CSV table of C-alpha atoms and ligand atoms in Angstrom, one decimal:
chain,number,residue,atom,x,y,z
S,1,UNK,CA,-18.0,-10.5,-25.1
S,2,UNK,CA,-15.7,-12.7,-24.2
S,3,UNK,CA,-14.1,-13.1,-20.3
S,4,UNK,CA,-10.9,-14.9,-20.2
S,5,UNK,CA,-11.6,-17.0,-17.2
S,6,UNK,CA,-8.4,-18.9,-16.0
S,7,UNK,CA,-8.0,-21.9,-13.7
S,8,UNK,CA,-5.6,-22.5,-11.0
S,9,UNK,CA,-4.0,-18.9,-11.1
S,10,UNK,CA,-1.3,-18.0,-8.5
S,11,UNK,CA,-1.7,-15.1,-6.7
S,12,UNK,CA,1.1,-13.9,-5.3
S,13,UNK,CA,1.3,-10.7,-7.7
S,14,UNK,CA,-2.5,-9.7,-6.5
S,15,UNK,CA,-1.6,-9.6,-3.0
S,16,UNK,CA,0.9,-7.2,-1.5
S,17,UNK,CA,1.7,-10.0,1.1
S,18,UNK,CA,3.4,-11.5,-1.7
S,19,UNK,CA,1.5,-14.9,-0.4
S,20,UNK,CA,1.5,-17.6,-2.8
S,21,UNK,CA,-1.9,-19.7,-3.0
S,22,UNK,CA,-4.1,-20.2,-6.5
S,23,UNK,CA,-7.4,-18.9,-7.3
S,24,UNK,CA,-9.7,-21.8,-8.7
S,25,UNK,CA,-10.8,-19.3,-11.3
S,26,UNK,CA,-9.4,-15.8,-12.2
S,27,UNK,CA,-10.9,-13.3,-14.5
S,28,UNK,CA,-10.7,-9.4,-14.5
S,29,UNK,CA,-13.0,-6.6,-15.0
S,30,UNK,CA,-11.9,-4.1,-17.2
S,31,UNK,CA,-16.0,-2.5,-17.5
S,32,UNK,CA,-19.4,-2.6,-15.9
S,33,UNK,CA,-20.5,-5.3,-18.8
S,34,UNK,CA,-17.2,-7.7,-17.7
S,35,UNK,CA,-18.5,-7.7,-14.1
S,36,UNK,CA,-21.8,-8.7,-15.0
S,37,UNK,CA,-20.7,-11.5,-16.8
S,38,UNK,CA,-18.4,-12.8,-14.8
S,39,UNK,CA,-20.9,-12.9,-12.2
S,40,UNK,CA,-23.7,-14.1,-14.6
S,41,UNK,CA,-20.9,-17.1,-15.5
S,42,UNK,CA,-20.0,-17.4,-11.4
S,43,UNK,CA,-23.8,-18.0,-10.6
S,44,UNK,CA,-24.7,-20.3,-13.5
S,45,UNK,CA,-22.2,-22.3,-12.3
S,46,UNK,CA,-22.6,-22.3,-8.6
S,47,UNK,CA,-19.1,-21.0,-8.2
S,48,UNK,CA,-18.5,-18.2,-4.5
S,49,UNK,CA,-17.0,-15.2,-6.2
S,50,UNK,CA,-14.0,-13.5,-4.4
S,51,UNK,CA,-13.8,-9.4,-5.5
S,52,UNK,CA,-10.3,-7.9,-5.4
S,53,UNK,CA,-8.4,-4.8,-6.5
S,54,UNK,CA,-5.0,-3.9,-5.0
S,55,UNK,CA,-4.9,-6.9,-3.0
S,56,UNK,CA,-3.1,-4.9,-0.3
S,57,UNK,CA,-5.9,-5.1,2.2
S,58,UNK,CA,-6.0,-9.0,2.1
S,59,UNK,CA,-4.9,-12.2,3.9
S,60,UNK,CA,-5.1,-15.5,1.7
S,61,UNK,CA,-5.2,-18.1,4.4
S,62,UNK,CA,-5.7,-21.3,1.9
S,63,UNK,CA,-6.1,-21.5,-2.1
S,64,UNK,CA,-9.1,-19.6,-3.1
S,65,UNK,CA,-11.9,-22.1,-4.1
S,66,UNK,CA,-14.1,-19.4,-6.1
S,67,UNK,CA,-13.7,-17.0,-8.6
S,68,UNK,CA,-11.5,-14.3,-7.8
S,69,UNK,CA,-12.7,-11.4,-10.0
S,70,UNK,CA,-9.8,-8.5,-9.8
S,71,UNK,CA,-11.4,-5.0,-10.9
S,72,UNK,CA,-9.2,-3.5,-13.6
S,73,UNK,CA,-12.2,-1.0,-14.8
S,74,UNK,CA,-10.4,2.5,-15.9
S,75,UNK,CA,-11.2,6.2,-16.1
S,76,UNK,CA,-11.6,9.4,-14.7
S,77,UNK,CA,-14.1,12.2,-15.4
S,78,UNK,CA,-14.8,15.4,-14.2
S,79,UNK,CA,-18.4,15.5,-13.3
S,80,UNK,CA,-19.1,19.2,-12.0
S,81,UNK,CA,-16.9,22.1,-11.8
S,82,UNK,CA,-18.3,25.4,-10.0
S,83,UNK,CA,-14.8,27.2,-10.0
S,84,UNK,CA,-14.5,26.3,-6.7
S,85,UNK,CA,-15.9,22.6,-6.2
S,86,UNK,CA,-15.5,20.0,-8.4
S,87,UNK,CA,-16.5,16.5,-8.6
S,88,UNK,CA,-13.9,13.9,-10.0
S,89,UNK,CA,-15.8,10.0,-11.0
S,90,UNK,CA,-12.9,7.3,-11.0
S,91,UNK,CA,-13.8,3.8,-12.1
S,92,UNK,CA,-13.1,0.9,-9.4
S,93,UNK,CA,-10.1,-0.4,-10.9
S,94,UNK,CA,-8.2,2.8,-11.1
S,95,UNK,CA,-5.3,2.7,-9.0
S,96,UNK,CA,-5.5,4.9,-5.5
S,97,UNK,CA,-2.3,6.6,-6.1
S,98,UNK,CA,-2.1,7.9,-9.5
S,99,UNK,CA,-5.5,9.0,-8.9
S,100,UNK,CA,-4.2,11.2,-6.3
S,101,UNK,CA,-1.9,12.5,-8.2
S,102,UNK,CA,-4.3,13.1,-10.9
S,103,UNK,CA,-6.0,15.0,-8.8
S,104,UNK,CA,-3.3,17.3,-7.4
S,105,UNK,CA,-2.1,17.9,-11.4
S,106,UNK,CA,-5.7,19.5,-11.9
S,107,UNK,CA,-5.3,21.5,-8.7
S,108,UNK,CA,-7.2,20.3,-6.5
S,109,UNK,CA,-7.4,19.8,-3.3
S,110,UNK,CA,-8.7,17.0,-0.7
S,111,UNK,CA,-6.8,13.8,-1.1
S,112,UNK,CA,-3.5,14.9,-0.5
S,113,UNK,CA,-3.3,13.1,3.0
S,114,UNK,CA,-4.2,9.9,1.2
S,115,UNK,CA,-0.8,10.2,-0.7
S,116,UNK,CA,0.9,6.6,-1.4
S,117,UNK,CA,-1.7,4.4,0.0
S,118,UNK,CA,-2.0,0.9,-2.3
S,119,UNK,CA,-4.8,-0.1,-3.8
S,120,UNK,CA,-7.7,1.0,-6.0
S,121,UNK,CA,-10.4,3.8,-6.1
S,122,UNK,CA,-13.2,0.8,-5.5
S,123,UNK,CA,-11.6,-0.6,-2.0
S,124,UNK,CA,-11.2,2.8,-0.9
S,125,UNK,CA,-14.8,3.1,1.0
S,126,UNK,CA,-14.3,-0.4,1.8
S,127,UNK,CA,-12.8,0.4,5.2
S,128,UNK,CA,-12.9,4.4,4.5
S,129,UNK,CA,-9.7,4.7,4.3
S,130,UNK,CA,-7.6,7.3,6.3
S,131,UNK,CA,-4.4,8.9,6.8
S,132,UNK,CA,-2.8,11.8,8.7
S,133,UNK,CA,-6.2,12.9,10.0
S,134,UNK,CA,-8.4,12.6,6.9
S,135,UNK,CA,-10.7,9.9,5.7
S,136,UNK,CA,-12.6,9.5,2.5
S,137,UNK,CA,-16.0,9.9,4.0
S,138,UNK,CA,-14.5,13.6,4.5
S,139,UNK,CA,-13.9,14.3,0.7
S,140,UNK,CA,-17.1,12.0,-0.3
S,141,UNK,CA,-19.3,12.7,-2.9
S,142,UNK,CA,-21.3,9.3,-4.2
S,143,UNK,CA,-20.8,5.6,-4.9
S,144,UNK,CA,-22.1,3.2,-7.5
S,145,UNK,CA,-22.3,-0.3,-7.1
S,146,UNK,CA,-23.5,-3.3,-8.1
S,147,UNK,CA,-26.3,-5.4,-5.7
S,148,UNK,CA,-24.9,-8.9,-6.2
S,149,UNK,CA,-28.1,-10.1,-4.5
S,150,UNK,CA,-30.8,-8.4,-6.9
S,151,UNK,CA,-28.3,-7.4,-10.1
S,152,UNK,CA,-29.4,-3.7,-9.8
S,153,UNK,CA,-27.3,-1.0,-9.6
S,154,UNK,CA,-27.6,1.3,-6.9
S,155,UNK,CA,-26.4,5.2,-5.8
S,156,UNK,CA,-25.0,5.7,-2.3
S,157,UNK,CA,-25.0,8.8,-0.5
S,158,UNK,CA,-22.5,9.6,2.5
S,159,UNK,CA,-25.0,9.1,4.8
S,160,UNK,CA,-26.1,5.6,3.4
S,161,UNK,CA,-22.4,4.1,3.4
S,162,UNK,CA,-22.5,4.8,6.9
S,163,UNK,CA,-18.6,5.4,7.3
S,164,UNK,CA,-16.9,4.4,10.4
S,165,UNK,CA,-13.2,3.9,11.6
S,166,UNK,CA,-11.7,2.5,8.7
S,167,UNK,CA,-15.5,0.7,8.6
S,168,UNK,CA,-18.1,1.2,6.2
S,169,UNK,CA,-21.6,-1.1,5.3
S,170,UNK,CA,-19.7,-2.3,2.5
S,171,UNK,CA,-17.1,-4.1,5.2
S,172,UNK,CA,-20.4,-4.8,7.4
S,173,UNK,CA,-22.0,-6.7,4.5
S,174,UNK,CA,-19.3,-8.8,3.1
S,175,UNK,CA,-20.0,-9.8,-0.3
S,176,UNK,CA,-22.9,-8.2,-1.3
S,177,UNK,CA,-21.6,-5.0,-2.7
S,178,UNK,CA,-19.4,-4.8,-5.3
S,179,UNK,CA,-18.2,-0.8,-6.1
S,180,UNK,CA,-18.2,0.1,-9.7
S,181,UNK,CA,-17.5,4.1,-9.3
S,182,UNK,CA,-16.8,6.4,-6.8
S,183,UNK,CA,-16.9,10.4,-6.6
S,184,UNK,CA,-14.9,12.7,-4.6
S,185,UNK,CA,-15.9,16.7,-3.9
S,186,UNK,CA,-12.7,18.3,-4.3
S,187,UNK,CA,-11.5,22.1,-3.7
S,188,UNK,CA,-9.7,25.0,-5.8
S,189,UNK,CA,-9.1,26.7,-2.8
S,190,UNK,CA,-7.0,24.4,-0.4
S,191,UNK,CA,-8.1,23.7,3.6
S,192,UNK,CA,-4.5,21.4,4.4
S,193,UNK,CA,-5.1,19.5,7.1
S,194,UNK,CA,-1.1,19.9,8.9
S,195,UNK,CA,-1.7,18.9,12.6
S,196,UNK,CA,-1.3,15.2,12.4
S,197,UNK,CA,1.3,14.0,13.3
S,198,UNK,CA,5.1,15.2,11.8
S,199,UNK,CA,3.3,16.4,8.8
S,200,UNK,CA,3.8,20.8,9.4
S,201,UNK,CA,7.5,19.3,10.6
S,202,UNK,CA,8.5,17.7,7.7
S,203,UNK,CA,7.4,20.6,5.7
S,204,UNK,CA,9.1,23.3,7.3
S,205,UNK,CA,12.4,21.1,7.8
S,206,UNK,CA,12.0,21.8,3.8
S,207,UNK,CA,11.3,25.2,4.2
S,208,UNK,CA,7.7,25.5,3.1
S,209,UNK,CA,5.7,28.0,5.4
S,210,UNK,CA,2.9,28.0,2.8
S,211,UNK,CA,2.2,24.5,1.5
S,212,UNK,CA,0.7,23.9,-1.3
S,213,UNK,CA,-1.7,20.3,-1.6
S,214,UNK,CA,1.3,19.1,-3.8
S,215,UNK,CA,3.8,20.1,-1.2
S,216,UNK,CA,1.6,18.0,1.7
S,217,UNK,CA,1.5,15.2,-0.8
S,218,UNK,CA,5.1,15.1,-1.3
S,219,UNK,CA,5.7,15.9,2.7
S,220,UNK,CA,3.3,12.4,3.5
S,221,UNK,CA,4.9,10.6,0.7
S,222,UNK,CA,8.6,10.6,1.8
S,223,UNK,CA,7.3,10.2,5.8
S,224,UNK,CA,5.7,6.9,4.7
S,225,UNK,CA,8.8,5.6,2.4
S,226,UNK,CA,10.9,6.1,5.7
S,227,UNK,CA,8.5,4.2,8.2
S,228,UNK,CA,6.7,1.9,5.8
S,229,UNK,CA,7.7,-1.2,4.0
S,230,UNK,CA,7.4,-1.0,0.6
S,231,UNK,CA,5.5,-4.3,-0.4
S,232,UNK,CA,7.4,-4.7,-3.6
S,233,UNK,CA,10.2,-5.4,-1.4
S,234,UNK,CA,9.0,-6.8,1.7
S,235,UNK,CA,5.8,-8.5,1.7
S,236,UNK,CA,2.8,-6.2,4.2
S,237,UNK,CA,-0.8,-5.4,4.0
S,238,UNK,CA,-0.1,-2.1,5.9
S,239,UNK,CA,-1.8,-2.0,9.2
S,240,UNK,CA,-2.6,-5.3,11.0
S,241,UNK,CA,-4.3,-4.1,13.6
S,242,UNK,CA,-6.7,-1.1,13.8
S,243,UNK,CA,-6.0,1.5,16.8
S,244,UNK,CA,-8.6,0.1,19.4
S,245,UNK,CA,-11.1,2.9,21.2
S,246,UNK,CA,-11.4,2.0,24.7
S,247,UNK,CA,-13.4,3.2,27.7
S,248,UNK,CA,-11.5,6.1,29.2
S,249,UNK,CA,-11.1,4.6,32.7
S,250,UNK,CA,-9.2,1.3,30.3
S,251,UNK,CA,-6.9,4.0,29.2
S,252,UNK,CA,-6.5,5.6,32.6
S,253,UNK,CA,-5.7,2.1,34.7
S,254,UNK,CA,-3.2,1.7,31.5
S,255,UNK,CA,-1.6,4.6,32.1
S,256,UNK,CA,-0.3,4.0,35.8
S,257,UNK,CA,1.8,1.6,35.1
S,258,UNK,CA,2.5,2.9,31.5
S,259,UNK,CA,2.7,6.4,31.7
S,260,UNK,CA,4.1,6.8,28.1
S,261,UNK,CA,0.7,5.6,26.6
S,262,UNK,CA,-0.1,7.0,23.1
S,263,UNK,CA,-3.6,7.8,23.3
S,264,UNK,CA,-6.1,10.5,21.7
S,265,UNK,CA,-9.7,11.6,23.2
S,266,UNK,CA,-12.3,10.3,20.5
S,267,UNK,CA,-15.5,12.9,20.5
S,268,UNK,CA,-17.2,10.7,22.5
S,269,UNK,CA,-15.3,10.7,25.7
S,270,UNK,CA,-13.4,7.6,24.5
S,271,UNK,CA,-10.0,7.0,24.0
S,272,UNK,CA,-8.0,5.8,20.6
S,273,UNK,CA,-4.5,3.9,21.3
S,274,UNK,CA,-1.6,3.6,19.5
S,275,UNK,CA,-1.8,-0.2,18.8
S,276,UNK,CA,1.4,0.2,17.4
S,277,UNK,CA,2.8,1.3,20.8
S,278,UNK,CA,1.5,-0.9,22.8
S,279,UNK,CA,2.8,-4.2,20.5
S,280,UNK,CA,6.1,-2.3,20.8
S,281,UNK,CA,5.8,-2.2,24.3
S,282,UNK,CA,5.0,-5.9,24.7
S,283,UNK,CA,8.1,-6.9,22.9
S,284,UNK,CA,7.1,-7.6,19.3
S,285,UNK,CA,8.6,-4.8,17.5
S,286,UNK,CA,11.5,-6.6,14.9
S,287,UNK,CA,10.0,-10.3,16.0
S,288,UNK,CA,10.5,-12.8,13.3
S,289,UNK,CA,9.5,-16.5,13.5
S,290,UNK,CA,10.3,-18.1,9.6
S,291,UNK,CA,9.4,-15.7,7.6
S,292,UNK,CA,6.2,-14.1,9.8
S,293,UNK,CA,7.6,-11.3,11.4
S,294,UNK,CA,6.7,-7.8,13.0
S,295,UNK,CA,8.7,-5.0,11.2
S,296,UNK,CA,11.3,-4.0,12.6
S,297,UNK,CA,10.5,0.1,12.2
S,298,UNK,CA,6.5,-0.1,12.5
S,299,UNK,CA,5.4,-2.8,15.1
S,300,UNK,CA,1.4,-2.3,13.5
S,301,UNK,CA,2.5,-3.7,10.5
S,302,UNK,CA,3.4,-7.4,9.9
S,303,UNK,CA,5.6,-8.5,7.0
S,304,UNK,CA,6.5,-11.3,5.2
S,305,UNK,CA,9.8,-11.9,4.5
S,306,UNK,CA,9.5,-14.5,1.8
S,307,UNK,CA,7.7,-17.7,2.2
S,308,UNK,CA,4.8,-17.3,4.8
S,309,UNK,CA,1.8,-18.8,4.4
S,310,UNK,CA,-1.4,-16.8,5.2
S,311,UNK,CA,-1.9,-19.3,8.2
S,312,UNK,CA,1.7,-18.6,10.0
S,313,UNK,CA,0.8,-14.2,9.8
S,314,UNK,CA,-2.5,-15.3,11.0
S,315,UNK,CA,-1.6,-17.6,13.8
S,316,UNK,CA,1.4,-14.8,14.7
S,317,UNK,CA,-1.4,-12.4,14.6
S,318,UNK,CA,-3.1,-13.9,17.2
S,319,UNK,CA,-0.3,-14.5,19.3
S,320,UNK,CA,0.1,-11.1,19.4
S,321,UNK,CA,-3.5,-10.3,20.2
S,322,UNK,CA,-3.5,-12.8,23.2
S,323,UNK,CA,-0.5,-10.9,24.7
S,324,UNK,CA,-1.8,-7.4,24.2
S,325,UNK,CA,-5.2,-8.9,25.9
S,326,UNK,CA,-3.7,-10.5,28.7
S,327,UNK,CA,-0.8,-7.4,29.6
S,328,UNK,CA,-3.1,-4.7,28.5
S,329,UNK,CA,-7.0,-5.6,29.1
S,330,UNK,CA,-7.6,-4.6,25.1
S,331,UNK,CA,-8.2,-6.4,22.3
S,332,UNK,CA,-7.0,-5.6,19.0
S,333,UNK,CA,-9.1,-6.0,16.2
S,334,UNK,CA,-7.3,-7.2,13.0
S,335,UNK,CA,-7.8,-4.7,9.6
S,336,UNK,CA,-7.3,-6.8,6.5
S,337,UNK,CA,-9.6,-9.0,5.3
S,338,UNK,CA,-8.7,-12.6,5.4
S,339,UNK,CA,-10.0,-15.4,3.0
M,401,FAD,P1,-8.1,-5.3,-1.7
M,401,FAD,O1,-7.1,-5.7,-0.7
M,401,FAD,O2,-8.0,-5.9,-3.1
M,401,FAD,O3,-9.5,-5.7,-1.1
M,401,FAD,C1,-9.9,-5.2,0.2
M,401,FAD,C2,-11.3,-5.6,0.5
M,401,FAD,O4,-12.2,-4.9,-0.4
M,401,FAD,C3,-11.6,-7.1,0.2
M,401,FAD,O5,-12.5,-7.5,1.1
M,401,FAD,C4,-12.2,-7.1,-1.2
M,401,FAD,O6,-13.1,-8.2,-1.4
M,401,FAD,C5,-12.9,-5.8,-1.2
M,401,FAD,N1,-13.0,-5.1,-2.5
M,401,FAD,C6,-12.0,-4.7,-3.3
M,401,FAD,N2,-12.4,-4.0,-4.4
M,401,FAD,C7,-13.8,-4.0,-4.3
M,401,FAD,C8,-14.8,-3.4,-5.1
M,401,FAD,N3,-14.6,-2.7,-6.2
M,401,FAD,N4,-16.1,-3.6,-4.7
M,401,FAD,C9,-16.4,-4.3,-3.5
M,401,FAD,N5,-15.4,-4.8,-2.7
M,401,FAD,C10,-14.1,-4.7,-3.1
M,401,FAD,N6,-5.2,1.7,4.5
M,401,FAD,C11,-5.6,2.9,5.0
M,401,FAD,O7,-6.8,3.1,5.3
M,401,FAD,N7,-4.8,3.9,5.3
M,401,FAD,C12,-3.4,3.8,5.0
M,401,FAD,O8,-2.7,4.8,5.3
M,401,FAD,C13,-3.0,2.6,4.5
M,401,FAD,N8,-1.7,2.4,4.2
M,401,FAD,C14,-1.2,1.2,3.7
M,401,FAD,C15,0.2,1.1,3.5
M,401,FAD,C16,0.7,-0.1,2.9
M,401,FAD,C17,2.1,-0.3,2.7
M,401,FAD,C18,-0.3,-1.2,2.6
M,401,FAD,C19,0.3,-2.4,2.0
M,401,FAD,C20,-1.6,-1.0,2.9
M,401,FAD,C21,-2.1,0.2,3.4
M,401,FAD,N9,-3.5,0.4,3.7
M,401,FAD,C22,-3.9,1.6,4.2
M,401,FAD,C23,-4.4,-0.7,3.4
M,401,FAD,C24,-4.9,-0.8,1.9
M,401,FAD,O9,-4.0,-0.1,1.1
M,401,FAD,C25,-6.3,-0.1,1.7
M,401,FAD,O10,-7.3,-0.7,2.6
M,401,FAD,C26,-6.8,-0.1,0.3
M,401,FAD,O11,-8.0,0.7,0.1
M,401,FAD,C27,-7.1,-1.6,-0.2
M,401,FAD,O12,-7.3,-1.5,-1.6
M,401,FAD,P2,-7.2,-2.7,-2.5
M,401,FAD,O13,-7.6,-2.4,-3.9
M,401,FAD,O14,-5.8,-3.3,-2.5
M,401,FAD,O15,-8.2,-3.7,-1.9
M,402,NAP,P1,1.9,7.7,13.7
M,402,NAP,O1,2.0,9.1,13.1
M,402,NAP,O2,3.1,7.1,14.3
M,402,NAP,O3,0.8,7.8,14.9
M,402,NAP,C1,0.5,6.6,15.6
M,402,NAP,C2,-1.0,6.4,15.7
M,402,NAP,O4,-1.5,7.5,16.5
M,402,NAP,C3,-1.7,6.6,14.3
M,402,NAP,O5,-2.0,5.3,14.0
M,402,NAP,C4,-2.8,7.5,14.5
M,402,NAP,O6,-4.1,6.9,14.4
M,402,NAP,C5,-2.6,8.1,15.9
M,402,NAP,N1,-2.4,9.6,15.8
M,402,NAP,C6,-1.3,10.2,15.5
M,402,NAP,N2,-1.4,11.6,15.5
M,402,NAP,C7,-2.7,11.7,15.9
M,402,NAP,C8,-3.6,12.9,16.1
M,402,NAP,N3,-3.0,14.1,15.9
M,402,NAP,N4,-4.9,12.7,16.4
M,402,NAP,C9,-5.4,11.5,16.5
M,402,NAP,N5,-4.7,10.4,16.3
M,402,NAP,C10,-3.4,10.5,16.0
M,402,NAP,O7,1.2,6.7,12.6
M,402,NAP,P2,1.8,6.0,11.4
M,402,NAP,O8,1.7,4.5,11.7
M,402,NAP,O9,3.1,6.6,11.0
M,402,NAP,O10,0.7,6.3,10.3
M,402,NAP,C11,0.5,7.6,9.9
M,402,NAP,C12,-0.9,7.7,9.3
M,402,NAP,O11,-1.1,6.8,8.2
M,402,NAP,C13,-2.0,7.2,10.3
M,402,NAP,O12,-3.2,8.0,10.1
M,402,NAP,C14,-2.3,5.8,9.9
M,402,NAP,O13,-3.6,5.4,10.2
M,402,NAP,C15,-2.0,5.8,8.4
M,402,NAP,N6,-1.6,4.5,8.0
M,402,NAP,C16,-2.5,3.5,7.9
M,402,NAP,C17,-2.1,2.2,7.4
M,402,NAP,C18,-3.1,1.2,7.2
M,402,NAP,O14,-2.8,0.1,6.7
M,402,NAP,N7,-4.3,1.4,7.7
M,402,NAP,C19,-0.8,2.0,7.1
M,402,NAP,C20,0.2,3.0,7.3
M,402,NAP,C21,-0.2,4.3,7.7
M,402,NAP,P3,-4.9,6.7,13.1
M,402,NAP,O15,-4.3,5.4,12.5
M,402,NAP,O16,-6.3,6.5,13.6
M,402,NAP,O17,-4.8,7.8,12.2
C-alpha cells in the first residue's frame, strides 16, 4: 500500500465555500485499509487528522495544520431484500446524490426528500441530515465506523447514534468517529411524505395527482435549484444557521410585535422558527460586505462571492447572531462545522 500523502494542498475544490487555505497534509481514502493507514501514518507522526467528504458542511477559518484525510471509499450493495424492504450499504465516500438516485433507479423509496443535497453517504449521520420533513434517522438502518481512539471498528444502531435536529453523537464527539458505511431500510411500496412545505404544489402545478418517489425527487430538485445557490457558482455551505426551538412563551412575546412569525409546534410543546425569516426580517437578506454576503433569495444561507476568507463569513456570522439576539431574545446556533 501506498498513500499519496501531499503537502501544502489547496482546498478550495474540497470545500463548497470555494475558501482558499492549504491542508498541511492531504491524502484520500479510497478503502477501509487507506484509512487505517493514513491514520496509522497521522499518529506515528504526531500529526491532528482533519476527516472530510463533500466539504459542503465546513468553514476553513485558517490553513489546516493536520492531515486532512477526504473519504473517496466507493460502492453500493444490496444487503437484504424481502420484496418489500430492502437494505442498501453505501461506502462513505459515495456521493449523497447519485446515491439517491441510485436508489430511486432500483425503485425504491425513502430518500427521495433528500434529493440534491451535497456531500457524501459518510457525513450524512453527521448532523442527520433533513429535508422537506424527512431525516436520515427516519430511513436508518446501521452505521460502521472506525473508533479512532481504540482502532476497532464498531456497529451502530439507530438508537445508539442518538439522532437529533440535524445532531447526532457523531457531531457531539468531534473527532473520534470516523464513518466507514452506512445502511438505509428502503421501501417497494412508497409512503411520500407531500406536506412540507410547496412540495404537493409543485407537483400538481405539473399535473401529477399520483406521484411517484421519482416524481417527489424531481418536484424537490427543481424547488431547490430555484431558491438555492448552486455552490459551483456561488460559493455556500447551505444553511448557516439551524432553525432555533424556543420556549413557547419566546415565540408568543415574538409574535406581538411580529405577527407574521414563521413558527411550527415541536412535539414537545416548543416551538421551531424560521431562522431564515427572522434574519430576513432584521435586514440581512441580500447584505454583502466584500465578498461575505447573505444571499439575496435565502437569507439562511451565506455565500461567498469570490474571495472571502473563512474569518470574514465567520465574523459576518456573528454579526448577524448579535442582532437576531439583541431584536429577537434568540440565539441562532451556527450549522457547519468550522476548523
Ligand atoms: P463535510 O462538509 O466534508 O464534513 C462535515 C462534517 O462531517 C465535518 O465535521 C467532517 O469532519 C465530518 N465528516 C465528513 N465525513 C465523515 C466521515 N466519513 N466520518 C466521520 N466524520 C466525517 N444539509 C441538510 O441537512 N439538509 C439540506 O437540505 C442541506 N442542503 C444543502 C444545500 C447546499 C447548497 C449545501 C452547500 C449544503 C447543504 N446541506 C444540507 C449541508 C451539507 O450538504 C450536509 O451536511 C452534508 O451531509 C455534508 O456532507 P459532506 O460530505 O460535504 O461533509
Ligand atoms: P422553507 O420551505 O422556506 O421553510 C422554512 C423553514 O420552515 C424550513 O427551514 C423548515 O424547517 C420549516 N418548515 C417549513 N415547512 C414546515 C413544516 N410543514 N413543518 C415543520 N417545519 C417546516 O425552507 P427552505 O429553506 O426552502 O428549505 C427546504 C427544506 O430543505 C428544509 O427542510 C430545510 O431544512 C432543507 N434545507 C436545508 C439546508 C441545510 O443546509 N441544512 C439547506 C437548504 C435546504 P427545517 O429546516 O427544520 O426543515
Amino acid at each position: 500500500m501506498s498513500l499519496d500523502i501531499q503537502q501544502g494542498v489547496s482546498l478550495k475544490p474540497f470545500n463548497t465555500f470555494g475558501i482558499d487555505v492549504a491542508a498541511r497534509w492531504f491524502t484520500q481514502a479510497h478503502s477501509d485499509a487507506e484509512v487505517r493507514e493514513a491514520l496509522a501514518m497521522a499518529a506515528e507522526r504526531q500529526w491532528p487528522v482533519l476527516v472530510i467528504g463533500g466539504g459542503s458542511n465546513l468553514l476553513l477559518t485558517a490553513d489546516v495544520d493536520a492531515l486532512v484525510l477526504r473519504m473517496a471509499s466507493r460502492g453500493i450493495r444490496l444487503l437484504s431484500d424481502d420484496g418489500d424492504q430492502v437494505v442498501l450499504e453505501a461506502e462513505a465516500g459515495e456521493p449523497w446524490h447519485p446515491f439517491v438516485e441510485h436508489s430511486l433507479a432500483l425503485g425504491l423509496s425513502g430518500l427521495e426528500n433528500l434529493s440534491l443535497i451535497p456531500g457524501t453517504v459518510g457525513a450524512a449521520p453527521m448532523q442527520n441530515i433533513g429535508a422537506y420533513g424527512v431525516e436520515i434517522k427516519d430511513v436508518f438502518a446501521g452505521l460502521t465506523a472506525l473508533d479512532r481512539q481504540s482502532g476497532e471498528l464498531r456497529d451502530f444502531s439507530l438508537q445508539e447514534c442518538a439522532f437529533g435536529y440535524r445532531d447526532s453523537l457523531f457531531k457531539r464527539e468531534p473527532g473520534r468517529w470516523l464513518i466507514l458505511r452506512v445502511r438505509f431500510n428502503l421501501q417497494r411500496h412508497a409512503t411520500l411524505h407531500l406536506e412540507y412545505g410547496p412540495v404537493r404544489q409543485r407537483l400538481s402545478e405539473q399535473g401529477i395527482e399520483i406521484p411517484t418517489p421519482g416524481d417527489v425527487s424531481q418536484a424537490i430538485c427543481s424547488i431547490r435549484r430555484e431558491k438555492l445557490p448552486d455552490p459551483a457558482e456561488l460559493g455556500n455551505a447551505g444553511s448557516f444557521f439551524k432553525n432555533p426551538v424556543v420556549l413557547a412563551e419566546l415565540a408568543a412575546r415574538i409574535k406581538v410585535d411580529h405577527p407574521g412569525l414563521v413558527a411550527y409546534a415541536q412535539a414537545d410543546g416548543q416551538m421551531k422558527l424560521a431562522a431564515g425569516w427572522l434574519i430576513e426580517q432584521a435586514g440581512w437578506k441580500g447584505f454583502r460586505e466584500g465578498d461575505a454576503g447573505v444571499h439575496r433569495l435565502q437569507s439562511l444561507v451565506l455565500v461567498n462571492y469570490g474571495q472571502a476568507s473563512g474569518g470574514q463569513l465567520h465574523a459576518l456570522a456573528q454579526r448577524i447572531q448579535a442582532d437576531i439576539l439583541e431584536r429577537f431574545g434568540v440565539n441562532l446556533e451556527m450549522e457547519p462545522n468550522l476548523y
